[in-house]
Short mmCIF file of C-alpha atoms in Angstrom, two decimals:
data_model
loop_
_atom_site.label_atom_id
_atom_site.label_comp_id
_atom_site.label_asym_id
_atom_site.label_seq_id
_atom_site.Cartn_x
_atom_site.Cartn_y
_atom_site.Cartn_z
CA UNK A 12 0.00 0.00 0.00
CA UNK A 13 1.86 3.86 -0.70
CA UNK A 14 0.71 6.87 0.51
CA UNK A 15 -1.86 7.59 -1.36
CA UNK A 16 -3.91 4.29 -0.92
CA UNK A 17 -3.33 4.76 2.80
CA UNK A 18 -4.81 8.32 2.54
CA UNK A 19 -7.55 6.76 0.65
CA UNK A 20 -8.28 4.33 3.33
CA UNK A 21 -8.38 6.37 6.12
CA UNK A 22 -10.77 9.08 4.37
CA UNK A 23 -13.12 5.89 3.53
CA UNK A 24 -13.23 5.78 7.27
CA UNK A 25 -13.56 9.10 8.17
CA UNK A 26 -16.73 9.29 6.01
CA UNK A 27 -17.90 6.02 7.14
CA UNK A 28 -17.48 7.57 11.15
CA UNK A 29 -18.72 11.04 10.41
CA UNK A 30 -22.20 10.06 9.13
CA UNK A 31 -23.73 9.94 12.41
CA UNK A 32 -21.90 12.30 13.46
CA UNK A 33 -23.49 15.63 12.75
CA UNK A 34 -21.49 18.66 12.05
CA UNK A 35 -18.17 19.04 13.36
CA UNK A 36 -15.69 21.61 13.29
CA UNK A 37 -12.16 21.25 13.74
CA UNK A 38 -9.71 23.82 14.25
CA UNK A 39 -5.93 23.43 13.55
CA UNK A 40 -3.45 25.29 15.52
CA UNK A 41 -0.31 25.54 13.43
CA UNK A 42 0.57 27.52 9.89
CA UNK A 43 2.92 24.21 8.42
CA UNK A 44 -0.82 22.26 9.24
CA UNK A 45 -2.85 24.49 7.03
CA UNK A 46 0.11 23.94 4.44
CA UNK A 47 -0.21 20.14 4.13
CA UNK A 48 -4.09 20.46 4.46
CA UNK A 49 -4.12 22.73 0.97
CA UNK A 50 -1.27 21.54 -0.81
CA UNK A 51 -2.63 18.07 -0.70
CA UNK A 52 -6.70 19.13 -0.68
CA UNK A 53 -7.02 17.13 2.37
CA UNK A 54 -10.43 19.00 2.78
CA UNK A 55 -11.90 17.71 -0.57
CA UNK A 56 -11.24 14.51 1.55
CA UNK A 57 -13.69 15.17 3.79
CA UNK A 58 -17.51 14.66 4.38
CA UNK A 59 -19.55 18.00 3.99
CA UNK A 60 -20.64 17.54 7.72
CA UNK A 61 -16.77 17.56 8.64
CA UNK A 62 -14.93 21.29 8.36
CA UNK A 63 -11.40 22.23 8.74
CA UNK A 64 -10.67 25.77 10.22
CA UNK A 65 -7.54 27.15 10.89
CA UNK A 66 -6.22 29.02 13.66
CA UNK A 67 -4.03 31.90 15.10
CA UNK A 68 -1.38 29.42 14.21
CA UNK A 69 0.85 31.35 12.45
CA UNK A 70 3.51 33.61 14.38
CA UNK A 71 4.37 36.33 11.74
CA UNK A 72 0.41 37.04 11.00
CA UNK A 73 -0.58 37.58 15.31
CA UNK A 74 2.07 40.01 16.10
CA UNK A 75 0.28 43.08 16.33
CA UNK A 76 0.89 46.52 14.12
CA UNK A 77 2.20 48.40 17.21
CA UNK A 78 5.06 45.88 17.72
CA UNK A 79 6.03 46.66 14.35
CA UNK A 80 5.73 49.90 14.04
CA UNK A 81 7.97 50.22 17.53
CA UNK A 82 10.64 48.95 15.71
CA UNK A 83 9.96 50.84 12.71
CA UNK A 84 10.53 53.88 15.11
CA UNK A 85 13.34 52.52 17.09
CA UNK A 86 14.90 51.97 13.26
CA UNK A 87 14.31 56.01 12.28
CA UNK A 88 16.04 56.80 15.68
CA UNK A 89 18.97 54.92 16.41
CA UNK A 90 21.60 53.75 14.52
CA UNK A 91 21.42 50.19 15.01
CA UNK A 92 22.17 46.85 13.05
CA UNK A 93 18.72 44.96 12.85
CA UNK A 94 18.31 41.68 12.34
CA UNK A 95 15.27 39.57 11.52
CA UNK A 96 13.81 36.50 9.60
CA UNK A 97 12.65 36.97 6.25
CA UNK A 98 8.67 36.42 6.66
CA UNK A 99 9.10 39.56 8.87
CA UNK A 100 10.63 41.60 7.08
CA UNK A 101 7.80 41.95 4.29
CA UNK A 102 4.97 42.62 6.81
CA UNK A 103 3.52 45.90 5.60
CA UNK A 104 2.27 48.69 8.11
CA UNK A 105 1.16 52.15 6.10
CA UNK A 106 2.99 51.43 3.39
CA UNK A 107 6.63 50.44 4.85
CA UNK A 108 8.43 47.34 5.86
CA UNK A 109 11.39 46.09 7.26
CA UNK A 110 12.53 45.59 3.23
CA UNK A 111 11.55 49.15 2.97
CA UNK A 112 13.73 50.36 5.48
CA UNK A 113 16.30 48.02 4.21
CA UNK A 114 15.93 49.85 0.76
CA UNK A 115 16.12 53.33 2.01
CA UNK A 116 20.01 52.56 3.18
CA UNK A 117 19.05 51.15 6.51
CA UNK A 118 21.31 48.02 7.74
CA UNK A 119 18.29 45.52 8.22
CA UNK A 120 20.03 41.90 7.77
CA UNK A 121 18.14 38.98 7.14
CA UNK A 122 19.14 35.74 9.44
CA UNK A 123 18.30 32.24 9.16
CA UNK A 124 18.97 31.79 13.10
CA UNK A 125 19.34 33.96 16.24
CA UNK A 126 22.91 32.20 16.61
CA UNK A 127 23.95 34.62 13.00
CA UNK A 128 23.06 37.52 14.64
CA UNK A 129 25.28 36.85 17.58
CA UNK A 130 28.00 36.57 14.91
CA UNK A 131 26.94 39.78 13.58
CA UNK A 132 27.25 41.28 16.97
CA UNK A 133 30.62 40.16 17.62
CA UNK A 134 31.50 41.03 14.83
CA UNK A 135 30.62 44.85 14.86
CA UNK A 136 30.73 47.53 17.25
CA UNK A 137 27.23 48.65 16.68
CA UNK A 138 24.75 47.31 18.51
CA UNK A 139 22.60 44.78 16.93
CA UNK A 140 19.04 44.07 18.13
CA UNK A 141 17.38 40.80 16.63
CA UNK A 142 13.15 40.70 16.04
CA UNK A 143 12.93 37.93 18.44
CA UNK A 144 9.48 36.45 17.64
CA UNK A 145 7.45 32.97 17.57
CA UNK A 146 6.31 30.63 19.95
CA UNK A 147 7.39 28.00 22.23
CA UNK A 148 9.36 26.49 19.20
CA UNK A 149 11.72 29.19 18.43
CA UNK A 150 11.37 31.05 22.08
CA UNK A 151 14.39 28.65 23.78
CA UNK A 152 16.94 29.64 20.81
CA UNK A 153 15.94 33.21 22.01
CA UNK A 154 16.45 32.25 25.50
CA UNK A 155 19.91 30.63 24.97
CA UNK A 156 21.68 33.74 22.78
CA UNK A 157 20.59 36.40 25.53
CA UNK A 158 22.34 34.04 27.86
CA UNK A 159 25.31 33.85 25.42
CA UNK A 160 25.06 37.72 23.84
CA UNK A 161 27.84 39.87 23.60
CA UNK A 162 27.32 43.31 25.06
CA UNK A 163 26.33 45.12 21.88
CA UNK A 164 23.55 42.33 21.32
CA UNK A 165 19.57 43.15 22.36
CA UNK A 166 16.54 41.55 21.43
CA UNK A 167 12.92 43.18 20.51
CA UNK A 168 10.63 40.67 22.31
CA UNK A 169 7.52 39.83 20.57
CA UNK A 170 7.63 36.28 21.27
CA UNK A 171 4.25 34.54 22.68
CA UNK A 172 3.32 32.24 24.33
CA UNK A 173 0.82 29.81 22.37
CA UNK A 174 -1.09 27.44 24.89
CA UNK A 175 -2.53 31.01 26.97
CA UNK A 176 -4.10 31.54 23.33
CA UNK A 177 -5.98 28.49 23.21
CA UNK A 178 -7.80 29.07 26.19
CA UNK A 179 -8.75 32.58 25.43
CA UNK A 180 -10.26 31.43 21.99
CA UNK A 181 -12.71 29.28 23.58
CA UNK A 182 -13.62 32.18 26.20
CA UNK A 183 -14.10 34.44 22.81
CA UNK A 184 -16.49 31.37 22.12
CA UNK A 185 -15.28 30.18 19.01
CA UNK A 186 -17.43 27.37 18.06
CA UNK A 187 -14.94 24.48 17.61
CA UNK A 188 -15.21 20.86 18.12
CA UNK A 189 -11.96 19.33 18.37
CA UNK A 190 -8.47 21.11 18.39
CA UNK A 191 -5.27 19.79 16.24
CA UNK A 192 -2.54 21.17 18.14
CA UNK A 193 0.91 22.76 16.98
CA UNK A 194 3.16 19.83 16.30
CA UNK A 195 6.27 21.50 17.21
CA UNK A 196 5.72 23.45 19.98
CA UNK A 197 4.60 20.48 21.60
CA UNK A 198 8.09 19.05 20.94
CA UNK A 199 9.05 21.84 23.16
CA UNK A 200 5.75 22.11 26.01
CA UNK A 201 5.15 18.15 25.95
CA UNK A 202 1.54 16.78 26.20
CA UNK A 203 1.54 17.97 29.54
CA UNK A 204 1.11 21.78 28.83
CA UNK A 205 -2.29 20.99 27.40
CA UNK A 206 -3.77 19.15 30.37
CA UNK A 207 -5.27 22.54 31.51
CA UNK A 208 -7.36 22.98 28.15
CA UNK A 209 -9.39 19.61 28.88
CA UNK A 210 -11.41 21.25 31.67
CA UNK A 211 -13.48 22.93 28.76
CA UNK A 212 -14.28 19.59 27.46
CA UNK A 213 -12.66 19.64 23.96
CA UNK A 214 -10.50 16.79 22.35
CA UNK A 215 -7.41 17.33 21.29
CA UNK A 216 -4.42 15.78 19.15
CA UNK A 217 -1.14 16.67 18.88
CA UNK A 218 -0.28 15.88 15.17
CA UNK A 219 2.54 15.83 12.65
CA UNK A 220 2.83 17.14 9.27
CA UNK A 221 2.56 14.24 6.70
CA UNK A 222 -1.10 14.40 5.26
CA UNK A 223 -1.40 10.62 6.72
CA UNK A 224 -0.74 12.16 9.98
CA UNK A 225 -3.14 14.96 9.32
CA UNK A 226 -5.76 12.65 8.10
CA UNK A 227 -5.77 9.91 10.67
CA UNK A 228 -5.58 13.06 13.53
CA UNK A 229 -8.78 13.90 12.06
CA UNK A 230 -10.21 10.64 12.36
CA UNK A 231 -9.13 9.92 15.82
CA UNK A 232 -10.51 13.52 16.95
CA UNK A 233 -14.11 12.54 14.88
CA UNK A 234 -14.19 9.39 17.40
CA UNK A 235 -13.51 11.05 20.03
CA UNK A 236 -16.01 13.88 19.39
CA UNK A 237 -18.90 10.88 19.09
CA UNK A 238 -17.42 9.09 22.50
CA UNK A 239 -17.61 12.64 24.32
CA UNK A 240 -13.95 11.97 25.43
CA UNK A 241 -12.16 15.56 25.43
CA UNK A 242 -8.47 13.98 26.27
CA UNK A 243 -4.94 15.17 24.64
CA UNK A 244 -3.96 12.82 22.08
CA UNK A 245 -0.56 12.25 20.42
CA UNK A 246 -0.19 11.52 16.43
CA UNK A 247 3.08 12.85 16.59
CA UNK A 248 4.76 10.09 18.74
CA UNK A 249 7.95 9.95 16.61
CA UNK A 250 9.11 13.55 18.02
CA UNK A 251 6.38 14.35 21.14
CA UNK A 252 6.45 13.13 24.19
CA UNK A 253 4.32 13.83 27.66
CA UNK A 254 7.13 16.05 29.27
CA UNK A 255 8.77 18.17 26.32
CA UNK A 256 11.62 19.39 26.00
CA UNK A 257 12.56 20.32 29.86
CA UNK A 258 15.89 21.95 29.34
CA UNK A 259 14.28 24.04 26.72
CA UNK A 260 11.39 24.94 29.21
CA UNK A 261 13.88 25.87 31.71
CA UNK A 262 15.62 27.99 29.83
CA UNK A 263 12.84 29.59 28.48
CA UNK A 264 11.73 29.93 32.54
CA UNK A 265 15.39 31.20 33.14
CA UNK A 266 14.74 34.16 30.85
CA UNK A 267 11.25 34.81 30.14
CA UNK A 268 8.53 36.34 32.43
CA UNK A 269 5.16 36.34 31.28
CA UNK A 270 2.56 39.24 30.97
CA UNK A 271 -0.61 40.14 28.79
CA UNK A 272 0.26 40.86 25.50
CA UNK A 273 -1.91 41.67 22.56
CA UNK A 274 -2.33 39.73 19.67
CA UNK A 275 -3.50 40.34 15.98
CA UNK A 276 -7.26 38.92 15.98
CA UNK A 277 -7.68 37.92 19.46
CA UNK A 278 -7.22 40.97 21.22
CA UNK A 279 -4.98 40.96 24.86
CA UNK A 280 -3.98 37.27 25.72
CA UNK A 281 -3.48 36.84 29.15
CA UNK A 282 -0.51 35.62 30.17
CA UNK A 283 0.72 35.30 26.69
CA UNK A 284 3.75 37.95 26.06
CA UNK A 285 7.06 36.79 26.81
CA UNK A 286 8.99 39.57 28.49
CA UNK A 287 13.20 39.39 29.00
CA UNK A 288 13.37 39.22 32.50
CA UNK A 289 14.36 42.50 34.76
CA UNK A 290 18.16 40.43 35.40
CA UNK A 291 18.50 40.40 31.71
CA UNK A 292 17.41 43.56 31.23
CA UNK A 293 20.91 44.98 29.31
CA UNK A 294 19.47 42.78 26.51
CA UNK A 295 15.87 44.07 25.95
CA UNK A 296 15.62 46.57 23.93
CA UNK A 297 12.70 48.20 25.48
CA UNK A 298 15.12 48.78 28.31
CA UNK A 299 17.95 49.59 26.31
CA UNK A 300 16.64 52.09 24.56
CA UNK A 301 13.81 53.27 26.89
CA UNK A 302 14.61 57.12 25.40
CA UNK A 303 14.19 56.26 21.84
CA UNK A 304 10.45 55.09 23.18
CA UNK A 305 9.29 57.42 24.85
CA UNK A 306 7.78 59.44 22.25
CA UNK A 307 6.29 56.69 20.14
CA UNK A 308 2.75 57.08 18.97
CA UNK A 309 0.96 54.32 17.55
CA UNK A 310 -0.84 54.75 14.32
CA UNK A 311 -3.57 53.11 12.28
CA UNK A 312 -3.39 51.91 8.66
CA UNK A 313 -6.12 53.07 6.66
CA UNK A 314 -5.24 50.08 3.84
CA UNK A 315 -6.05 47.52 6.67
CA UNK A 316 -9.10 48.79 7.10
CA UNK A 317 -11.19 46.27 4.95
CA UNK A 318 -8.50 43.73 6.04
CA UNK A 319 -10.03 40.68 7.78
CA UNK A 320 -6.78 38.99 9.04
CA UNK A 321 -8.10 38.90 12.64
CA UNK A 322 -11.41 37.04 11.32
CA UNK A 323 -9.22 34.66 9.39
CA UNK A 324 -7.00 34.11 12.66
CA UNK A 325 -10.27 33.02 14.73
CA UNK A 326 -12.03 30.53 11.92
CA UNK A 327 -14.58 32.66 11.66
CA UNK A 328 -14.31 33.28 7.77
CA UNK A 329 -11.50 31.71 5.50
CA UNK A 330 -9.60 33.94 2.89
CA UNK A 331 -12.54 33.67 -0.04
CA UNK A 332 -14.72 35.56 2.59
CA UNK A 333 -12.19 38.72 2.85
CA UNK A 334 -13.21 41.47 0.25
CA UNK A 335 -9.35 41.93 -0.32
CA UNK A 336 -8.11 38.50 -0.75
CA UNK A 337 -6.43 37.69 -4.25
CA UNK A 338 -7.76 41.15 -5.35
CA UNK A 339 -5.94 44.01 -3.72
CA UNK A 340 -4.20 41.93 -1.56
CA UNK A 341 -2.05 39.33 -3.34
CA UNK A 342 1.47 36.76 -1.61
CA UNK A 343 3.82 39.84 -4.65
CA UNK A 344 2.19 42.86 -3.13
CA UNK A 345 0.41 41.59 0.28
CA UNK A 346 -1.79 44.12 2.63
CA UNK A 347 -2.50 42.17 5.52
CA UNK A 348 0.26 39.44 7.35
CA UNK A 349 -1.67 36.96 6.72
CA UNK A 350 -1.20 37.11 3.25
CA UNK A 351 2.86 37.56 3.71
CA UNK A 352 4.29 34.74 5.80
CA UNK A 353 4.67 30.88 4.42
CA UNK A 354 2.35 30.23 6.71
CA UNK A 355 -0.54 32.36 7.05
CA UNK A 356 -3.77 31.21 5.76
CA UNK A 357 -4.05 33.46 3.09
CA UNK A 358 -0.61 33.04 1.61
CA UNK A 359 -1.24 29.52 1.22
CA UNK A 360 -4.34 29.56 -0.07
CA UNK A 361 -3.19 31.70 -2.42
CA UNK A 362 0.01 30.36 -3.62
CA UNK A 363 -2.04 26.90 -4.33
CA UNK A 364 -4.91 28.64 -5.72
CA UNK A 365 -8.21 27.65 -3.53
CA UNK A 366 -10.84 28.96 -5.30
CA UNK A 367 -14.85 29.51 -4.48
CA UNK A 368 -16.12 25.96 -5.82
CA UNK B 26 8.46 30.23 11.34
CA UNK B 27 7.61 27.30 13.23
CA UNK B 28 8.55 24.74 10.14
CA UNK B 29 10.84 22.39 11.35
CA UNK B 30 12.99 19.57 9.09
CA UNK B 31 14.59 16.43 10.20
CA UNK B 32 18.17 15.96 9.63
CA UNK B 33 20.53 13.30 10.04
CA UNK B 34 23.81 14.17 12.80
CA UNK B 35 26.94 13.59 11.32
CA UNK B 36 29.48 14.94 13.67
CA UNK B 37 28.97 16.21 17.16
CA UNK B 38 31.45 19.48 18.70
CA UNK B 39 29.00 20.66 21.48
CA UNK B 40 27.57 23.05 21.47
CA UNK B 41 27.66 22.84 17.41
CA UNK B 42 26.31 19.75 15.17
CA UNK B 43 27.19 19.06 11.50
CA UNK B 44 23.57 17.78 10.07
CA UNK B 45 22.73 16.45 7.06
CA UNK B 46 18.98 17.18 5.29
CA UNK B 47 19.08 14.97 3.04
CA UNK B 48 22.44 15.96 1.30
CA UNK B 49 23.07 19.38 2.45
CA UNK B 50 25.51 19.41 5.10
CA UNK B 51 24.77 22.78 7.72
CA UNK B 52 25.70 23.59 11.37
CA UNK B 53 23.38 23.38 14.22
CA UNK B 54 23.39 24.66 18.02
CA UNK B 55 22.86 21.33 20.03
CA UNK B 56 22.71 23.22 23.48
CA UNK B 57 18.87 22.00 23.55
CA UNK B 58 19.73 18.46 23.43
CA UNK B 59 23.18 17.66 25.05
CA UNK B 60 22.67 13.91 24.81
CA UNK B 61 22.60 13.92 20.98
CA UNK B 62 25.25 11.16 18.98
CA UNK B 63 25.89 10.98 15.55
CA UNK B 64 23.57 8.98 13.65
CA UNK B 65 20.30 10.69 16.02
CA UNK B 66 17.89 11.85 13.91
CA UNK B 67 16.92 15.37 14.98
CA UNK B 68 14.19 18.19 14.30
CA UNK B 69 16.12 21.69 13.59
CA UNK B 70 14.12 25.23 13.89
CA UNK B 71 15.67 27.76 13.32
CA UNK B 72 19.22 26.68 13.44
CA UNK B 73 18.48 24.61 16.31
CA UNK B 74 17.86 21.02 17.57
CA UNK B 75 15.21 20.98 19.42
CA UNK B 76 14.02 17.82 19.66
CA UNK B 77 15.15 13.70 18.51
CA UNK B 78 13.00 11.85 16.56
CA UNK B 79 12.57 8.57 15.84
CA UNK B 80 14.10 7.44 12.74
CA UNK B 81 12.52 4.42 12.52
CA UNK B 82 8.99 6.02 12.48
CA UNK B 83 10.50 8.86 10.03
CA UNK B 84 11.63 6.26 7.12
CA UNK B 85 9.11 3.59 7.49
CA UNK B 86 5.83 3.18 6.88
CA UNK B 87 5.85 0.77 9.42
CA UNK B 88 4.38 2.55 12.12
CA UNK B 89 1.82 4.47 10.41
CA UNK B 90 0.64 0.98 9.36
CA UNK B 91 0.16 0.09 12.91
CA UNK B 92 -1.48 3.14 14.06
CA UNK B 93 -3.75 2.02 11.16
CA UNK B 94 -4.47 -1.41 12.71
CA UNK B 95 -5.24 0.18 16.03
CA UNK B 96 -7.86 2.79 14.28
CA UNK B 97 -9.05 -0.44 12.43
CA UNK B 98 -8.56 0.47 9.57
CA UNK B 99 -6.22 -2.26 8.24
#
């Protein structure tokens, strides 16, 4: 049997399991999920009573404009070396960009890790400060440079935490079923982290990427759903496991305190924002240039206005419903994030073309 | 941001791993995983290991197949 028979099988089952099932929503948690769901059409491999939404899963699309435009600001005011990842740096906000900045003679470098912009830093004399951002998958590499940096190193915390999210989407009362969670931050939080979220009576599964794993998460969730059994399962047994990563989490602990951030879509997240901790306070830029701050005014994007990213990061429409989508906002000349990062829900559905059937 | 590809370890200098995806050779911070060996099969973000995986369920079928039996499926 190959990959696609096995696919086959398991949606024969699915449909056979879902036709007493009623309707059933399940949300996703995790951009690289929504990936493998379009580019293989996983959903036309699903009954009608069965839908797919996807989530605030993507970390570029739920940092919010103000972050942004702080560092836009701090960029105008101080002549500083800043480093980000790329899906950043094309996140529009009235018209600019990190790429804009880095067109207009700004030095905005591009990094594939955290660990190349503590060789930048050592290697310079200006000071570098890196967009530290993501969730509990990229927070511990974060975690382990400031405890490594060279003096001239600082980093712009907008990294979140992503279980505190989960709850406070099912206190907005988002209608959902069954949750596929985040494959790889769970490598990091363990199935443990998630043993909180069953009080609300929701199943869960922790699943990889492959659309097998996809599929058959799907199918265990449907059972589940019909049982009335709201436990954290694990698809993902090949890199998950009940406790984590614990030397990441402590680390992460070691650095990070937490607070209530803001996030694009949901609003403030309690307990979400990952601020540097007062000890490590020479390496937060908020700290290290407090000054530069002080006079920073936040201000709204009149091009976002018809934008619907924060709709799209609940499940409450997908991409065809935004007035914008594939029209004025396109992946080449995007308006919104969600339409900029590899994996924001409009990007994707973009780049492999879901249309209206 | 949160993609994250498995890679074979080829040669281990702590805090820094030589990994192979596939054919292209990179460096990696181990720091996250101390206990890693060459020939562990690990998940890299972001130029870092974060977590083993197990090869066996990475290259085979095998134990999708039984996680198929179990749903009964198979």
């Amino acid at each position: 049997m190959n990959k696609k028979e096995l696919i086959s099988k398991i949606s024969e089952k699915i449909h056979e399991e879902a036709k007493d099932a009623g309707k059933i929503k399940i949300m996703h948690l995790c951009g690289t999920h929504e990936d493998t769901i379009t580019k293989y059409n996983l959903r036309s491999l699903l009954p009608d009573n069965i839908k797919l939404l996807s989530g605030p899963g993507c970390p570029v699309c739920i940092i919010p404009d103000e972050d942004l435009q702080k560092v836009f600001h701090l960029i105008e005011k101080e002549n500083i070396i800043f480093t980000t990842f790329g899906d950043m740096a094309r996140v529009p906000h009235n018209g600019k960009s990190l790429f804009y900045y880095k067109a207009k003679g700004y030095d905005i470098r591009i990094v594939y890790s955290i660990f190349d912009a503590i060789k930048i830093a050592r290697n310079s004399s200006r000071t570098v400060v890196h967009f530290g951002i993501g969730f509990e998958t990229t927070m511990p590499s974060t975690a382990l440079a400031i405890l490594d940096a060279p003096e001239n190193f600082c980093v712009f915390s907008s990294h979140r935490y992503f279980i505190p999210a989960m709850e406070h989407l099912i206190s907005l009362g988002v209608e959902v079923n069954g949750f596929i969670n985040p494959g790889h931050v769970s490598t990091i939080t363990g199935i443990k982290a998630y043993e909180k979220i069953k009080k609300y009576g929701i199943p869960q599964i922790i699943s990889g990427f492959e659309p097998e794993d996809v599929m058959l998460s799907i199918l265990k969730l449907i059972k589940a759903i019909k049982r009335g059994d709201a436990e954290v399962f694990n698809e993902y047994t090949r890199a998950v496991t009940y406790d984590g990563n614990v030397m990441a989490q402590k680390v992460m602990d070691d650095v990070f305190s937490v607070d209530d951030w803001e996030w694009r879509g949901l609003g403030v997240v309690p307990r979400s924002g990952a601020v540097i901790k007062e000890e490590y306070s020479e390496f937060d830029v908020v700290k290290v240039f407090e000054d530069a701050f002080s006079d920073f005014v936040p201000v709204e994007d009149k091009a976002k206005k018809a934008c619907r990213c924060g709709d799209v990061l609940r499940g409450i429409i997908t991409p065809l419903d935004c007035p914008l989508f594939n029209k004025r906002c396109t992946p080449k000349d995007p308006v919104g994030a969600c339409m900029v990062s590899f994996e924001g829900t409009c990007n994707i559905w973009a780049k492999f073309g879901v249309e209206r059937n | 941001m949160c993609l994250a590809i498995p890679a074979e370890v080829e040669e281990v200098n702590f805090p820094i791993a030589i990994v192979n995806f596939g054919g292209t050779r990179k460096e990696v911070r181990i720091d996250l995983l101390p206990d890693v060996r060459v020939g562990d099969y690990v998940l890299v973000h972001v130029g870092y290991a974060i977590q083993k995986v197990d090869v066996k369920e990475v290259e085979e079928l095998a134990a999708i197949y039984q996680k198929l039996q179990e749903e009964g499926i198979l």
